Short mmCIF file of C-alpha atoms in Angstrom, two decimals:
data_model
loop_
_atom_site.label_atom_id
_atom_site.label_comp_id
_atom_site.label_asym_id
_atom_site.label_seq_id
_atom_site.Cartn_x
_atom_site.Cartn_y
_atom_site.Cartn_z
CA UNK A 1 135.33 -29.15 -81.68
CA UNK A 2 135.80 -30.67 -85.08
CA UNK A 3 136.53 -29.34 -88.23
CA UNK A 4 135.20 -30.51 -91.29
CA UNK A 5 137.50 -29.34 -94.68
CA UNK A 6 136.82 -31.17 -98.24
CA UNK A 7 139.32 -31.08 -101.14
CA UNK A 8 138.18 -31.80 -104.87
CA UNK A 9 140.61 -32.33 -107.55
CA UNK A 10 139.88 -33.12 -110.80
CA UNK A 11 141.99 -33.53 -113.92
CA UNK A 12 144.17 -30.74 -114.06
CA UNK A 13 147.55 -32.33 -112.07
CA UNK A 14 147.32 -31.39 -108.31
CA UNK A 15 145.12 -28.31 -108.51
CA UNK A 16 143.04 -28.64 -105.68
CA UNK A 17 140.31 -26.63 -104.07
CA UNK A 18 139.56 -26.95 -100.32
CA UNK A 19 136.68 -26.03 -98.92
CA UNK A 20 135.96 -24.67 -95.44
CA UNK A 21 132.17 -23.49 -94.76
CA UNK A 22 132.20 -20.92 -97.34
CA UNK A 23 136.16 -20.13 -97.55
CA UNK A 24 138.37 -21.65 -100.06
CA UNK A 25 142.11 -22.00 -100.82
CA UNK A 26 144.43 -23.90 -103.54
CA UNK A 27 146.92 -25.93 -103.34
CA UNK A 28 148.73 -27.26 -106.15
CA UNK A 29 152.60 -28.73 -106.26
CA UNK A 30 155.39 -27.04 -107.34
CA UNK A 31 156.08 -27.06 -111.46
CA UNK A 32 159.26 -29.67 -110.65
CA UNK A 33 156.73 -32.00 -109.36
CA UNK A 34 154.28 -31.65 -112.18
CA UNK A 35 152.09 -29.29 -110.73
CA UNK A 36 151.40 -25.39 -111.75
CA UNK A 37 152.69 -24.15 -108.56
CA UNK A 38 148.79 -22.12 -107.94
CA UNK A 39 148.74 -22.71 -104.29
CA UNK A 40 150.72 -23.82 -101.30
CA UNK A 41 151.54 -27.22 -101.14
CA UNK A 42 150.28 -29.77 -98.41
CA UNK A 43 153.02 -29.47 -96.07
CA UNK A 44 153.08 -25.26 -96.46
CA UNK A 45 149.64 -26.16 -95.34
CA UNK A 46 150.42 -28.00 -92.42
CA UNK A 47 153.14 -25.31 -91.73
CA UNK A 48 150.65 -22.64 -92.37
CA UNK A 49 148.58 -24.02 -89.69
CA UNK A 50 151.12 -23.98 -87.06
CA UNK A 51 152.44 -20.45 -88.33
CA UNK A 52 148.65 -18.97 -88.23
CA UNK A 53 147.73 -20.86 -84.92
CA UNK A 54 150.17 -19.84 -83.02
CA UNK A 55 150.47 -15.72 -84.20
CA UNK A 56 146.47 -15.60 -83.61
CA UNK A 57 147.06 -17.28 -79.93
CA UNK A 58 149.84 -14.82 -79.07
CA UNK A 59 147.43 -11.65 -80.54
CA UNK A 60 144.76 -13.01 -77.96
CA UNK A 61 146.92 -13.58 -75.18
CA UNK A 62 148.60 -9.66 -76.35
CA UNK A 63 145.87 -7.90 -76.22
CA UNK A 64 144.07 -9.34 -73.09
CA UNK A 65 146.78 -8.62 -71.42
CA UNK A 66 147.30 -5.24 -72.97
CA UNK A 67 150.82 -5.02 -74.06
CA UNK A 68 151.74 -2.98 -76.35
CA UNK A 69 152.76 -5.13 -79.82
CA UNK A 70 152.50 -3.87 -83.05
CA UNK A 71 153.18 -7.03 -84.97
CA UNK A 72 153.95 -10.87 -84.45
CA UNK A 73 155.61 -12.43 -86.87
CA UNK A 74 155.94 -16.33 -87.04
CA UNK A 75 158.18 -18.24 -89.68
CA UNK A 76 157.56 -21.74 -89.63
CA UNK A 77 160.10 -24.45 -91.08
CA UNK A 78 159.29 -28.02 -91.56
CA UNK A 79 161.17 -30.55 -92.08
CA UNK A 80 160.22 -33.80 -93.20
CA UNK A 81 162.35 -37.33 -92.89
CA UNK A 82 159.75 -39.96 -94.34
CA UNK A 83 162.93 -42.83 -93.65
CA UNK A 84 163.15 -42.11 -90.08
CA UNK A 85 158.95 -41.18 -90.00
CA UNK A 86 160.55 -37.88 -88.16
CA UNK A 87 158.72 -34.35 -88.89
CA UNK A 88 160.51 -31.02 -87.39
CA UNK A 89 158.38 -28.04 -86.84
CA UNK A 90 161.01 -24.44 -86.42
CA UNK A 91 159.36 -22.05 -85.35
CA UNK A 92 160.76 -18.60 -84.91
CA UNK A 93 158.59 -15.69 -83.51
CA UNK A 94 159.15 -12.10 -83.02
CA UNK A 95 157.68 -9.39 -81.98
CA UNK A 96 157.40 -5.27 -83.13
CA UNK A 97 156.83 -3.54 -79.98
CA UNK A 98 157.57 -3.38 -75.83
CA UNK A 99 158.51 -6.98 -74.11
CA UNK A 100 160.46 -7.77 -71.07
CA UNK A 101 161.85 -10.97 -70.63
CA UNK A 102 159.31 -11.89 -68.34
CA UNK A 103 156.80 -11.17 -70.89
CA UNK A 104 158.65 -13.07 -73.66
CA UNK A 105 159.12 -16.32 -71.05
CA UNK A 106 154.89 -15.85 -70.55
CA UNK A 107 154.64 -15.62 -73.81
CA UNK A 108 157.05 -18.77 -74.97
CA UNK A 109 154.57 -20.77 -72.60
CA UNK A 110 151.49 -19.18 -74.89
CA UNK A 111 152.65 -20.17 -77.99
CA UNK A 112 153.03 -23.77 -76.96
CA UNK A 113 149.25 -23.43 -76.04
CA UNK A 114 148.43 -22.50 -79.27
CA UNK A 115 145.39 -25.56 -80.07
CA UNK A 116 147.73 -26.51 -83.78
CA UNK A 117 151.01 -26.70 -81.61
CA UNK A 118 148.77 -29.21 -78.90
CA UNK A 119 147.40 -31.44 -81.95
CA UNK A 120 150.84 -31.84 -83.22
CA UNK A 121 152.62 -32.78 -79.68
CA UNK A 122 149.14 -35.37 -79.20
CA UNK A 123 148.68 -38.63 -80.27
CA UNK A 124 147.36 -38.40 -83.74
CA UNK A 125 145.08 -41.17 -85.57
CA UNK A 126 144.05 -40.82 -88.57
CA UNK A 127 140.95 -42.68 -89.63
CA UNK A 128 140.00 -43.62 -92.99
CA UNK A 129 137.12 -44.78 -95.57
CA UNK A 130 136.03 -44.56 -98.81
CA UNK A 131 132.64 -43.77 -99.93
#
């Protein structure tokens, strides 16, 4: 399945719009960096995606299986080391409602089947030209 996003900026430093279908967000870079801090940066982004990923594969998984969950909450840190070329995804998820440890083990599987979480873990090439 691909996934087609576009991002426009224009003058104004680092305020960009991105584009999905008919859905758009901002992102913009903090005022220390010269942006107007409007929007998540790129790497809350790429957090974001991970974060939002993996609570929306857990709800799925949740309510097929018909536990009773009130709320998943998933906090996302990333660390990047551009010396080493070394990222760190941590990724800390709990839940509001009635798990066994059985269930949490099932569900620590789930998460890691989340489609972001299996992009990120895959070889990733990036192919580029300009038009």
């Amino acid at each position: 399945m691909a996934v087609t996003v576009k991002a426009s900026l224009g003058k104004t430093k680092y305020y960009t719009e991105v584009t999905a279908g008919e859905n758009t967000i901002i992102t913009d870079e903090p005022i220390d960096k010269g942006g107007q801090n409007k929007g998540f940066n790129p790497l809350e982004i790429l957090a974001t995606s991970l974060a939002s990923c993996t609570a929306a594969t857990l709800r799925m998984y949740i309510e097929r299986k018909e536990w009773d969950v009130d709320n998943i909450n998933v906090e996302v840190e990333l660390e990047n080391y551009p010396l080493t070329k070394r990222a760190v995804f941590k990724r800390d998820i709990s839940f509001e409602g009635i798990l066994d440890d059985e269930q949490l083990k099932r569900l620590h599987t789930i998460a890691d089947a989340c489609p972001v979480h299996k992009i990120l873990t895959n070889d990733i090439e990036i192919l580029t030209k300009f038009s």
